[in-house]
Amino acid sequence: MWRKRKFLLFISIITLLILSACSSEESSSSKKDGKGGVLNIAYPSQPQSLDPHSTTAEATRDLAKLIYESLLTLNENYEVIPQLAESYEVSDDKKTYTFQLRKGVKFHNGKEMKAEDVVASMMKWGKDAPEMGNHEWVAIDDYKVELRLENPSSLVPFFIADLARFAAIMPKEVAESADATGAKEYIGTGPFEFVEWKQDEVVRFKKFKDYSPDSNAPSGLGGKKEAFVDEINWYFVPDASTRVNGLLSGQYDYAHYISYDSVPQVENASGMKVEIWPYGNEILVFNKKQGIFSNAKARQAVNYALDMDVVMSAAFAGPDYYTLDHSLFLDTQTDWYSESGKEYYNQKDIEKAKQLLKESGYNGEEVVILTSRDYEHHYNAAVATQQELEKIGMNVKLDVYDWPTLLERRSDPALYDIFFTGFSTTMTPHQYTFLDSRAQWPGWTNNKDIDRLLDEIQAAPTQEEAKALYSELQQIMWEDLPVINLGRNYRVSAYSEKVHGIKQMLGPIFWNVSIEN
């Protein structure tokens, strides 16, 4: 009997050890998979709003794409693919687009998304979309909507899919109750739902448990999305060194836009990864509504004065992080890339600049450059530009604010003469909002030839004809200079090696991302 009890005890111990090992393996597997947990992000600036309909600010866009989705989006090759639409068709005359909606998609408030929500959202979005022309959205039934255009356009899918001014779908009642400052509630269909916003500190998100993912393979901004982490805390950390130190100490798991000077420090730290990724164009924007730069010759004087290598190197810490290129499009974007206007780029002709400045009637007035240290590259570009313009006799002052205040002040033409901003890669010229006079975007372009060409590009029957028209537009842009495209740049982010699945496309992507607990 004693031997039998001893044998049973032995079996019990072995069983417990096996179960313990299985449990340990499951725990280890869970940690390896990184499902669940909290992802802490350090981001340089706070947006004015989380409603992306009426702003091109990336601070809004990067947050908003966690909450919202659009009818169409972009895959990894920047091709348009369906998202909340199951499919879409365009009429032969390119004046009617019909969207079949996915069924069973829920908003964060539990309501199913239907055609009335899409119509209300797209009508709200379309108020600030001059590229769409006169148009209306009509609900055909609960799961089908039509877009009816006054003028034909083959570019509409790109306008809807792009994130420059995100065509987010929100509940009808939220869209209709929004005022000039945007929606009062942040409710979408995305993989994460909004929890709270503590001003100047953090925005909190949680996993949307009733999220309806696309069944297609993940690609770019589309395909299957999964919220692997339970929560995301999006901290606003304007100081670049604080973002880096917080990352290295473990306070943050991901730091967006680390300074170029800090790259060696992070690369040499244990357990850290650095990611260099292509962003877009660094843009100097003139206030053309009033002041010295309402005169084209003054704008031309600035263009001739600037040494693009000096400005871009100051902003992006050396040639590893920028490329001198006059075009608004990548050379790989063969549908749009053009050499036109290149003769005006990076002239570095001080005497010509002085001559043009004299012809403009400049008489020593103070030139105000609006800038922010929330984005060090914009600030450093402003400092370098100030120094370059002082060489031709300009009296230049920097006005430095946090980014949200800058966004407010740039809307008042009495408050500045120049500001700097970045534009990420876009799909069509229409998404560069500084081109269209009718957009009334800060800087206030006023060029009827550019407006005409934008309309002709949109109505062009073939892409070959559209490209030829764009080439003409780019030439005019470099002659009239509503803005100066300083060149193309790369950005740097860093994260803990415990974070898996991070991707960049028009900003960081945090769905399909896991973290080891």
Short mmCIF file of C-alpha atoms in Angstrom, two decimals:
data_model
loop_
_atom_site.label_atom_id
_atom_site.label_comp_id
_atom_site.label_asym_id
_atom_site.label_seq_id
_atom_site.Cartn_x
_atom_site.Cartn_y
_atom_site.Cartn_z
CA MET A 1 0.00 0.00 0.00
CA TRP A 2 2.81 2.40 0.92
CA ARG A 3 4.54 1.72 -2.40
CA LYS A 4 1.27 2.37 -4.25
CA ARG A 5 0.76 5.72 -2.47
CA LYS A 6 4.38 6.63 -3.21
CA PHE A 7 3.89 5.78 -6.87
CA LEU A 8 0.68 7.88 -7.05
CA LEU A 9 2.47 10.78 -5.35
CA PHE A 10 5.28 10.50 -7.87
CA ILE A 11 2.75 10.55 -10.75
CA SER A 12 1.02 13.60 -9.24
CA ILE A 13 4.28 15.51 -8.97
CA ILE A 14 5.21 14.66 -12.57
CA THR A 15 1.74 15.77 -13.71
CA LEU A 16 2.07 19.08 -11.84
CA LEU A 17 5.49 19.65 -13.35
CA ILE A 18 4.14 18.99 -16.84
CA LEU A 19 1.18 21.32 -16.28
CA SER A 20 3.51 23.93 -14.85
CA ALA A 21 5.77 23.62 -17.88
CA CYS A 22 2.79 23.93 -20.21
CA SER A 23 1.60 26.97 -18.31
CA SER A 24 5.11 28.43 -18.47
CA GLU A 25 5.26 27.79 -22.21
CA GLU A 26 1.88 29.45 -22.68
CA SER A 27 3.01 32.42 -20.60
CA SER A 28 6.26 32.61 -22.54
CA SER A 29 4.35 32.34 -25.80
CA SER A 30 2.00 35.11 -24.68
CA LYS A 31 4.94 37.35 -23.89
CA LYS A 32 6.55 36.48 -27.19
CA ASP A 33 3.36 37.25 -29.08
CA GLY A 34 3.00 40.46 -27.12
CA LYS A 35 -0.79 40.39 -27.18
CA GLY A 36 -2.32 42.80 -24.72
CA GLY A 37 -0.52 45.35 -22.61
CA VAL A 38 -0.11 49.10 -22.92
CA LEU A 39 1.86 50.90 -25.63
CA ASN A 40 3.30 54.25 -24.52
CA ILE A 41 4.13 56.70 -27.31
CA ALA A 42 6.11 59.96 -27.07
CA TYR A 43 4.97 62.39 -29.77
CA PRO A 44 6.34 65.90 -30.35
CA SER A 45 3.18 67.99 -30.67
CA GLN A 46 -0.44 68.24 -29.64
CA PRO A 47 -3.14 68.71 -32.32
CA GLN A 48 -5.84 71.33 -32.24
CA SER A 49 -8.47 68.66 -32.84
CA LEU A 50 -8.81 64.94 -33.50
CA ASP A 51 -11.30 65.68 -36.30
CA PRO A 52 -9.24 65.30 -39.51
CA HIS A 53 -11.77 66.75 -41.96
CA SER A 54 -10.51 70.31 -42.10
CA THR A 55 -6.79 70.11 -41.41
CA THR A 56 -3.68 68.77 -43.06
CA ALA A 57 -1.78 68.79 -39.74
CA GLU A 58 0.04 65.49 -39.24
CA ALA A 59 -0.42 65.81 -35.47
CA THR A 60 -4.14 65.27 -36.13
CA ARG A 61 -3.67 62.72 -38.90
CA ASP A 62 -1.37 60.40 -36.93
CA LEU A 63 -3.78 60.19 -34.01
CA ALA A 64 -6.97 60.17 -36.07
CA LYS A 65 -6.09 57.11 -38.11
CA LEU A 66 -6.33 55.00 -34.95
CA ILE A 67 -9.94 56.11 -34.50
CA TYR A 68 -11.27 56.58 -38.01
CA GLU A 69 -11.40 54.88 -41.38
CA SER A 70 -12.43 56.06 -44.83
CA LEU A 71 -14.26 54.55 -47.79
CA LEU A 72 -10.98 54.03 -49.63
CA THR A 73 -7.34 53.92 -48.56
CA LEU A 74 -3.85 53.23 -49.92
CA ASN A 75 -1.88 50.00 -50.07
CA GLU A 76 1.89 49.78 -49.64
CA ASN A 77 2.40 50.80 -53.30
CA TYR A 78 0.23 53.92 -52.82
CA GLU A 79 -2.52 52.36 -54.92
CA VAL A 80 -6.17 52.99 -54.01
CA ILE A 81 -7.98 50.07 -52.39
CA PRO A 82 -11.38 49.74 -50.64
CA GLN A 83 -11.62 50.09 -46.87
CA LEU A 84 -15.12 50.79 -45.50
CA ALA A 85 -16.37 50.40 -49.05
CA GLU A 86 -16.58 46.79 -50.15
CA SER A 87 -16.22 47.93 -53.76
CA TYR A 88 -16.83 50.95 -55.98
CA GLU A 89 -17.65 51.69 -59.61
CA VAL A 90 -17.29 54.78 -61.78
CA SER A 91 -19.52 55.75 -64.68
CA ASP A 92 -18.14 56.11 -68.19
CA ASP A 93 -18.41 59.90 -68.00
CA LYS A 94 -16.53 59.90 -64.65
CA LYS A 95 -19.25 61.98 -63.02
CA THR A 96 -20.85 59.28 -60.84
CA TYR A 97 -19.09 57.04 -58.32
CA THR A 98 -21.07 54.26 -56.62
CA PHE A 99 -19.80 52.77 -53.36
CA GLN A 100 -21.05 49.47 -51.95
CA LEU A 101 -20.51 49.55 -48.18
CA ARG A 102 -19.31 46.69 -46.00
CA LYS A 103 -22.08 45.34 -43.80
CA GLY A 104 -21.83 44.85 -40.06
CA VAL A 105 -19.20 47.53 -39.47
CA LYS A 106 -19.77 49.14 -36.07
CA PHE A 107 -18.92 52.55 -34.71
CA HIS A 108 -17.35 52.81 -31.27
CA ASN A 109 -20.76 53.74 -29.83
CA GLY A 110 -22.16 50.37 -30.97
CA LYS A 111 -24.17 51.71 -33.90
CA GLU A 112 -23.80 50.00 -37.29
CA MET A 113 -22.32 52.17 -40.02
CA LYS A 114 -24.82 52.80 -42.81
CA ALA A 115 -25.20 55.00 -45.86
CA GLU A 116 -26.67 57.93 -43.92
CA ASP A 117 -23.49 58.12 -41.83
CA VAL A 118 -21.29 58.07 -44.93
CA VAL A 119 -23.36 60.79 -46.63
CA ALA A 120 -23.27 63.07 -43.57
CA SER A 121 -19.52 62.50 -43.06
CA MET A 122 -18.59 63.06 -46.69
CA MET A 123 -20.73 66.16 -46.98
CA LYS A 124 -18.94 67.57 -43.93
CA TRP A 125 -15.54 66.62 -45.36
CA GLY A 126 -16.42 67.99 -48.80
CA LYS A 127 -17.00 71.52 -47.51
CA ASP A 128 -13.22 71.92 -47.35
CA ALA A 129 -12.41 69.93 -50.49
CA PRO A 130 -12.26 72.36 -53.42
CA GLU A 131 -10.58 69.68 -55.50
CA MET A 132 -13.93 67.84 -55.56
CA GLY A 133 -15.76 70.73 -57.26
CA ASN A 134 -19.54 70.93 -56.95
CA HIS A 135 -20.84 67.56 -55.85
CA GLU A 136 -23.40 65.73 -53.74
CA TRP A 137 -23.58 62.44 -51.87
CA VAL A 138 -26.79 60.40 -52.04
CA ALA A 139 -27.86 57.31 -50.05
CA ILE A 140 -29.29 54.74 -52.49
CA ASP A 141 -30.08 52.23 -49.74
CA ASP A 142 -28.60 51.36 -46.34
CA TYR A 143 -25.40 50.00 -47.87
CA LYS A 144 -24.97 51.91 -51.11
CA VAL A 145 -24.04 55.58 -51.70
CA GLU A 146 -23.48 57.62 -54.82
CA LEU A 147 -21.16 60.54 -55.37
CA ARG A 148 -22.48 62.80 -58.13
CA LEU A 149 -20.03 65.31 -59.61
CA GLU A 150 -20.85 68.39 -61.64
CA ASN A 151 -17.61 67.96 -63.59
CA PRO A 152 -15.90 64.68 -64.51
CA SER A 153 -12.88 63.53 -62.49
CA SER A 154 -10.75 60.42 -62.53
CA LEU A 155 -8.86 61.56 -59.42
CA VAL A 156 -11.67 61.26 -56.86
CA PRO A 157 -10.50 57.88 -55.48
CA PHE A 158 -7.11 59.43 -54.66
CA PHE A 159 -8.75 62.39 -52.91
CA ILE A 160 -10.83 60.08 -50.72
CA ALA A 161 -7.97 57.67 -49.97
CA ASP A 162 -5.29 60.20 -49.11
CA LEU A 163 -4.50 61.14 -45.50
CA ALA A 164 -3.50 64.75 -46.20
CA ARG A 165 -7.03 65.73 -45.20
CA PHE A 166 -8.47 62.45 -44.03
CA ALA A 167 -12.02 61.66 -45.29
CA ALA A 168 -13.00 59.97 -42.01
CA ILE A 169 -16.41 58.35 -41.58
CA MET A 170 -18.21 59.15 -38.32
CA PRO A 171 -21.80 58.73 -37.11
CA LYS A 172 -24.40 60.95 -38.81
CA GLU A 173 -25.33 62.73 -35.59
CA VAL A 174 -21.67 63.52 -34.82
CA ALA A 175 -20.99 64.85 -38.31
CA GLU A 176 -24.11 67.00 -38.33
CA SER A 177 -23.50 68.48 -34.87
CA ALA A 178 -19.93 69.55 -35.65
CA ASP A 179 -19.17 73.27 -35.78
CA ALA A 180 -16.33 75.30 -37.30
CA THR A 181 -13.88 73.84 -34.77
CA GLY A 182 -14.75 70.27 -35.73
CA ALA A 183 -16.58 67.30 -34.25
CA LYS A 184 -17.42 67.39 -30.55
CA GLU A 185 -17.12 63.62 -30.14
CA TYR A 186 -14.42 61.39 -31.58
CA ILE A 187 -16.24 58.28 -32.72
CA GLY A 188 -15.13 56.18 -35.66
CA THR A 189 -14.89 52.59 -36.88
CA GLY A 190 -11.15 52.08 -36.34
CA PRO A 191 -9.33 49.43 -34.30
CA PHE A 192 -8.90 51.75 -31.32
CA GLU A 193 -11.45 53.97 -29.63
CA PHE A 194 -10.92 57.32 -27.97
CA VAL A 195 -10.99 57.31 -24.14
CA GLU A 196 -9.83 60.73 -22.95
CA TRP A 197 -7.70 63.75 -23.81
CA LYS A 198 -5.75 65.46 -21.04
CA GLN A 199 -4.67 68.71 -22.64
CA ASP A 200 -0.90 69.15 -22.99
CA GLU A 201 -0.35 65.68 -21.54
CA VAL A 202 -1.85 62.60 -23.18
CA VAL A 203 -4.59 61.11 -25.35
CA ARG A 204 -5.67 57.63 -24.26
CA PHE A 205 -7.10 54.93 -26.52
CA LYS A 206 -8.34 51.43 -25.87
CA LYS A 207 -8.84 48.41 -28.08
CA PHE A 208 -12.22 48.41 -29.85
CA LYS A 209 -13.48 44.91 -29.09
CA ASP A 210 -16.22 44.99 -31.73
CA TYR A 211 -13.92 46.13 -34.52
CA SER A 212 -14.75 44.69 -37.96
CA PRO A 213 -11.46 44.07 -39.79
CA ASP A 214 -11.02 43.84 -43.54
CA SER A 215 -10.43 40.22 -44.53
CA ASN A 216 -7.65 41.04 -47.01
CA ALA A 217 -3.96 40.78 -46.12
CA PRO A 218 -2.47 43.88 -44.48
CA SER A 219 -0.92 46.29 -46.97
CA GLY A 220 0.03 49.89 -46.34
CA LEU A 221 -2.91 51.65 -44.69
CA GLY A 222 -5.39 48.94 -45.64
CA GLY A 223 -6.14 45.27 -45.35
CA LYS A 224 -6.60 43.46 -42.06
CA LYS A 225 -6.05 45.55 -38.95
CA GLU A 226 -5.81 44.09 -35.47
CA ALA A 227 -5.49 45.85 -32.14
CA PHE A 228 -2.94 43.62 -30.42
CA VAL A 229 -2.38 45.96 -27.47
CA ASP A 230 -5.16 46.74 -25.00
CA GLU A 231 -4.37 50.42 -24.62
CA ILE A 232 -2.34 53.18 -26.23
CA ASN A 233 -1.18 56.23 -24.30
CA TRP A 234 -0.15 59.00 -26.69
CA TYR A 235 1.96 61.46 -24.72
CA PHE A 236 2.80 64.97 -25.95
CA VAL A 237 6.51 65.50 -25.39
CA PRO A 238 7.70 68.61 -27.26
CA ASP A 239 11.34 68.39 -26.14
CA ALA A 240 13.34 65.99 -28.34
CA SER A 241 15.86 65.08 -25.63
CA THR A 242 13.02 64.29 -23.21
CA ARG A 243 11.52 61.90 -25.77
CA VAL A 244 14.85 60.12 -26.15
CA ASN A 245 15.58 59.96 -22.42
CA GLY A 246 12.07 58.66 -21.75
CA LEU A 247 12.55 55.96 -24.37
CA LEU A 248 15.91 54.88 -22.95
CA SER A 249 14.53 54.79 -19.39
CA GLY A 250 11.54 52.66 -20.39
CA GLN A 251 8.97 55.39 -19.76
CA TYR A 252 8.02 55.26 -23.45
CA ASP A 253 8.01 52.31 -25.83
CA TYR A 254 8.13 54.43 -29.00
CA ALA A 255 9.50 57.93 -29.64
CA HIS A 256 8.41 59.75 -32.77
CA TYR A 257 10.82 62.18 -34.43
CA ILE A 258 13.97 61.79 -32.43
CA SER A 259 16.63 64.37 -33.21
CA TYR A 260 19.26 63.41 -35.75
CA ASP A 261 21.99 64.21 -33.23
CA SER A 262 20.60 61.59 -30.83
CA VAL A 263 20.70 58.72 -33.35
CA PRO A 264 24.16 57.42 -32.24
CA GLN A 265 23.08 57.51 -28.58
CA VAL A 266 19.99 55.41 -29.29
CA GLU A 267 21.80 53.04 -31.66
CA ASN A 268 24.40 52.33 -28.98
CA ALA A 269 21.81 51.72 -26.26
CA SER A 270 20.84 48.16 -25.40
CA GLY A 271 17.44 46.97 -26.56
CA MET A 272 16.68 49.89 -28.90
CA LYS A 273 15.93 50.13 -32.61
CA VAL A 274 16.21 53.15 -34.90
CA GLU A 275 14.07 53.58 -37.99
CA ILE A 276 14.89 56.06 -40.78
CA TRP A 277 11.96 56.58 -43.09
CA PRO A 278 11.14 58.81 -46.11
CA TYR A 279 8.75 61.61 -45.27
CA GLY A 280 8.19 64.20 -47.98
CA ASN A 281 8.99 67.83 -48.72
CA GLU A 282 10.15 70.64 -46.44
CA ILE A 283 8.12 73.66 -47.52
CA LEU A 284 8.67 77.39 -46.93
CA VAL A 285 5.26 79.09 -47.14
CA PHE A 286 4.91 82.81 -47.93
CA ASN A 287 2.07 84.98 -46.66
CA LYS A 288 0.85 86.33 -49.99
CA LYS A 289 -2.28 88.08 -48.73
CA GLN A 290 -0.46 91.08 -47.25
CA GLY A 291 3.03 92.34 -46.50
CA ILE A 292 6.25 92.21 -48.48
CA PHE A 293 5.65 88.76 -49.97
CA SER A 294 2.44 89.75 -51.69
CA ASN A 295 5.01 90.92 -54.27
CA ALA A 296 6.35 88.04 -56.41
CA LYS A 297 9.76 89.69 -56.80
CA ALA A 298 10.30 89.59 -53.04
CA ARG A 299 9.48 85.87 -53.08
CA GLN A 300 11.90 85.37 -55.96
CA ALA A 301 14.58 87.27 -54.01
CA VAL A 302 14.27 84.76 -51.16
CA ASN A 303 14.50 81.85 -53.58
CA TYR A 304 17.69 83.20 -55.17
CA ALA A 305 19.20 83.94 -51.75
CA LEU A 306 18.80 80.45 -50.28
CA ASP A 307 21.50 77.83 -50.38
CA MET A 308 19.34 74.72 -50.11
CA ASP A 309 22.23 72.62 -48.80
CA VAL A 310 22.75 75.07 -45.95
CA VAL A 311 19.07 75.17 -44.98
CA MET A 312 18.39 71.45 -45.40
CA SER A 313 21.60 70.47 -43.62
CA ALA A 314 20.67 72.72 -40.69
CA ALA A 315 17.20 71.19 -40.57
CA PHE A 316 18.13 67.55 -41.14
CA ALA A 317 21.70 67.25 -39.82
CA GLY A 318 23.43 66.25 -43.04
CA PRO A 319 22.99 64.54 -46.39
CA ASP A 320 22.05 61.18 -44.87
CA TYR A 321 18.67 62.66 -44.03
CA TYR A 322 17.73 64.78 -47.05
CA THR A 323 17.85 64.91 -50.84
CA LEU A 324 17.95 68.09 -52.92
CA ASP A 325 15.06 67.81 -55.34
CA HIS A 326 12.84 70.54 -56.77
CA SER A 327 9.90 68.25 -57.60
CA LEU A 328 6.87 67.80 -55.38
CA PHE A 329 6.79 64.11 -56.34
CA LEU A 330 9.21 61.22 -55.92
CA ASP A 331 11.09 60.26 -59.07
CA THR A 332 9.53 56.81 -58.67
CA GLN A 333 6.07 58.41 -59.04
CA THR A 334 6.34 58.26 -62.80
CA ASP A 335 2.74 59.42 -63.30
CA TRP A 336 3.67 62.88 -61.98
CA TYR A 337 7.42 63.45 -61.60
CA SER A 338 8.62 66.36 -63.75
CA GLU A 339 11.87 68.23 -64.36
CA SER A 340 10.06 71.51 -65.07
CA GLY A 341 11.12 74.51 -63.02
CA LYS A 342 14.46 72.96 -62.11
CA GLU A 343 16.36 75.97 -63.44
CA TYR A 344 15.00 78.07 -60.56
CA TYR A 345 16.02 75.66 -57.82
CA ASN A 346 19.03 76.23 -55.56
CA GLN A 347 20.50 79.18 -57.48
CA LYS A 348 22.47 80.61 -54.52
CA ASP A 349 22.83 83.93 -56.36
CA ILE A 350 23.17 86.67 -53.71
CA GLU A 351 23.55 89.53 -56.21
CA LYS A 352 20.47 88.49 -58.15
CA ALA A 353 18.59 88.19 -54.86
CA LYS A 354 19.60 91.72 -53.83
CA GLN A 355 18.53 93.08 -57.22
CA LEU A 356 15.09 91.43 -57.02
CA LEU A 357 14.65 92.61 -53.43
CA LYS A 358 15.36 96.20 -54.48
CA GLU A 359 12.90 95.90 -57.39
CA SER A 360 10.25 94.64 -54.97
CA GLY A 361 10.34 97.93 -53.06
CA TYR A 362 11.60 96.40 -49.82
CA ASN A 363 12.66 99.14 -47.42
CA GLY A 364 13.94 97.40 -44.32
CA GLU A 365 10.57 96.27 -42.95
CA GLU A 366 10.62 93.54 -40.34
CA VAL A 367 10.09 90.09 -41.85
CA VAL A 368 8.48 87.70 -39.35
CA ILE A 369 9.16 83.96 -39.63
CA LEU A 370 6.64 81.95 -37.63
CA THR A 371 8.16 78.76 -36.23
CA SER A 372 8.01 76.18 -33.44
CA ARG A 373 10.54 74.13 -31.50
CA ASP A 374 7.98 71.30 -31.28
CA TYR A 375 9.46 70.26 -34.64
CA GLU A 376 13.19 70.96 -34.44
CA HIS A 377 13.70 70.57 -38.19
CA HIS A 378 11.20 73.38 -38.91
CA TYR A 379 12.84 75.55 -36.26
CA ASN A 380 16.35 74.89 -37.56
CA ALA A 381 15.24 75.58 -41.14
CA ALA A 382 13.82 78.89 -39.93
CA VAL A 383 17.07 79.86 -38.18
CA ALA A 384 19.15 79.00 -41.27
CA THR A 385 16.75 80.93 -43.51
CA GLN A 386 16.95 83.94 -41.21
CA GLN A 387 20.73 83.91 -41.55
CA GLU A 388 20.58 83.51 -45.33
CA LEU A 389 18.11 86.40 -45.75
CA GLU A 390 20.12 88.71 -43.53
CA LYS A 391 22.92 88.38 -46.11
CA ILE A 392 20.75 90.21 -48.67
CA GLY A 393 19.75 92.94 -46.23
CA MET A 394 16.47 91.66 -44.85
CA ASN A 395 15.46 92.49 -41.27
CA VAL A 396 14.28 89.07 -40.08
CA LYS A 397 12.67 88.12 -36.75
CA LEU A 398 11.73 84.65 -35.51
CA ASP A 399 8.40 84.28 -33.67
CA VAL A 400 8.56 80.97 -31.78
CA TYR A 401 5.45 79.21 -30.41
CA ASP A 402 4.24 75.73 -29.63
CA TRP A 403 2.79 73.97 -32.65
CA PRO A 404 -0.93 74.37 -31.83
CA THR A 405 -0.42 78.12 -31.35
CA LEU A 406 1.49 78.31 -34.62
CA LEU A 407 -1.42 76.63 -36.39
CA GLU A 408 -3.74 79.30 -34.98
CA ARG A 409 -1.47 82.23 -35.81
CA ARG A 410 -0.74 81.11 -39.37
CA SER A 411 -4.42 81.72 -40.18
CA ASP A 412 -4.02 85.47 -39.50
CA PRO A 413 -2.17 87.26 -42.33
CA ALA A 414 -1.33 90.19 -40.04
CA LEU A 415 0.88 88.04 -37.80
CA TYR A 416 3.66 86.69 -40.04
CA ASP A 417 5.41 86.65 -43.40
CA ILE A 418 6.83 83.10 -43.62
CA PHE A 419 6.25 79.76 -41.92
CA PHE A 420 7.67 76.29 -42.47
CA THR A 421 5.77 73.05 -42.71
CA GLY A 422 6.18 69.56 -44.11
CA PHE A 423 4.09 67.75 -46.70
CA SER A 424 4.29 64.00 -46.82
CA THR A 425 4.12 62.13 -50.11
CA THR A 426 0.80 62.68 -51.87
CA MET A 427 -0.92 60.99 -54.79
CA THR A 428 -2.02 64.00 -56.88
CA PRO A 429 -1.06 67.69 -57.14
CA HIS A 430 -4.48 68.65 -55.75
CA GLN A 431 -3.50 67.32 -52.34
CA TYR A 432 -0.82 69.97 -51.99
CA THR A 433 -3.27 72.43 -50.49
CA PHE A 434 -0.91 75.38 -50.94
CA LEU A 435 -1.41 75.24 -54.73
CA ASP A 436 -5.14 75.97 -54.96
CA SER A 437 -6.26 79.59 -54.48
CA ARG A 438 -9.78 78.42 -53.73
CA ALA A 439 -8.67 76.34 -50.74
CA GLN A 440 -7.85 79.51 -48.78
CA TRP A 441 -5.10 77.59 -47.02
CA PRO A 442 -2.71 79.70 -44.85
CA GLY A 443 -0.32 81.52 -47.14
CA TRP A 444 -3.22 82.30 -49.50
CA THR A 445 -2.03 81.38 -52.97
CA ASN A 446 -3.64 83.55 -55.63
CA ASN A 447 -2.77 82.26 -59.09
CA LYS A 448 -5.52 81.74 -61.65
CA ASP A 449 -3.24 79.79 -64.00
CA ILE A 450 -2.50 77.22 -61.29
CA ASP A 451 -6.21 76.97 -60.48
CA ARG A 452 -7.02 76.45 -64.16
CA LEU A 453 -4.39 73.75 -64.54
CA LEU A 454 -5.63 71.91 -61.45
CA ASP A 455 -9.09 71.82 -63.04
CA GLU A 456 -7.71 70.66 -66.38
CA ILE A 457 -5.63 67.94 -64.73
CA GLN A 458 -8.69 66.65 -62.95
CA ALA A 459 -10.70 66.51 -66.18
CA ALA A 460 -7.89 65.09 -68.33
CA PRO A 461 -9.03 61.94 -70.15
CA THR A 462 -5.63 60.22 -69.84
CA GLN A 463 -2.82 60.21 -67.29
CA GLU A 464 -0.36 61.19 -70.02
CA GLU A 465 -2.31 64.41 -70.63
CA ALA A 466 -2.65 65.00 -66.89
CA LYS A 467 1.12 64.68 -66.44
CA ALA A 468 1.81 67.18 -69.23
CA LEU A 469 -0.53 69.67 -67.58
CA TYR A 470 1.11 69.12 -64.21
CA SER A 471 4.53 69.77 -65.75
CA GLU A 472 3.21 73.15 -66.88
CA LEU A 473 1.83 73.79 -63.39
CA GLN A 474 5.15 73.00 -61.71
CA GLN A 475 6.91 75.47 -64.01
CA ILE A 476 4.47 78.21 -63.01
CA MET A 477 4.88 77.29 -59.35
CA TRP A 478 8.62 77.90 -59.53
CA GLU A 479 8.14 81.18 -61.36
CA ASP A 480 5.40 82.58 -59.09
CA LEU A 481 6.64 80.89 -55.87
CA PRO A 482 3.56 80.60 -53.66
CA VAL A 483 5.92 78.39 -51.64
CA ILE A 484 9.51 77.21 -51.92
CA ASN A 485 10.05 73.46 -51.97
CA LEU A 486 13.38 73.20 -50.13
CA GLY A 487 13.88 69.48 -50.80
CA ARG A 488 12.94 65.98 -49.72
CA ASN A 489 13.70 64.70 -46.25
CA TYR A 490 13.83 61.60 -44.08
CA ARG A 491 12.69 61.30 -40.48
CA VAL A 492 13.92 59.18 -37.60
CA SER A 493 11.91 57.38 -34.94
CA ALA A 494 13.06 54.89 -32.32
CA TYR A 495 11.48 52.17 -30.24
CA SER A 496 12.14 49.37 -27.79
CA GLU A 497 12.97 46.00 -29.30
CA LYS A 498 10.04 44.67 -27.24
CA VAL A 499 7.74 46.36 -29.77
CA HIS A 500 7.00 44.29 -32.87
CA GLY A 501 5.32 45.16 -36.16
CA ILE A 502 5.96 48.91 -36.33
CA LYS A 503 5.53 50.30 -39.84
CA GLN A 504 5.64 53.78 -41.34
CA MET A 505 3.40 55.04 -44.13
CA LEU A 506 2.29 58.65 -43.98
CA GLY A 507 3.19 58.53 -40.31
CA PRO A 508 3.51 55.65 -37.83
CA ILE A 509 1.05 52.74 -37.88
CA PHE A 510 0.11 51.19 -34.52
CA TRP A 511 -2.40 48.53 -35.49
CA ASN A 512 -0.92 45.04 -36.01
CA VAL A 513 1.67 46.10 -33.43
CA SER A 514 2.41 44.06 -30.31
CA ILE A 515 4.54 44.58 -27.24
CA GLU A 516 6.20 42.00 -25.00
CA ASN A 517 4.85 42.30 -21.48
#
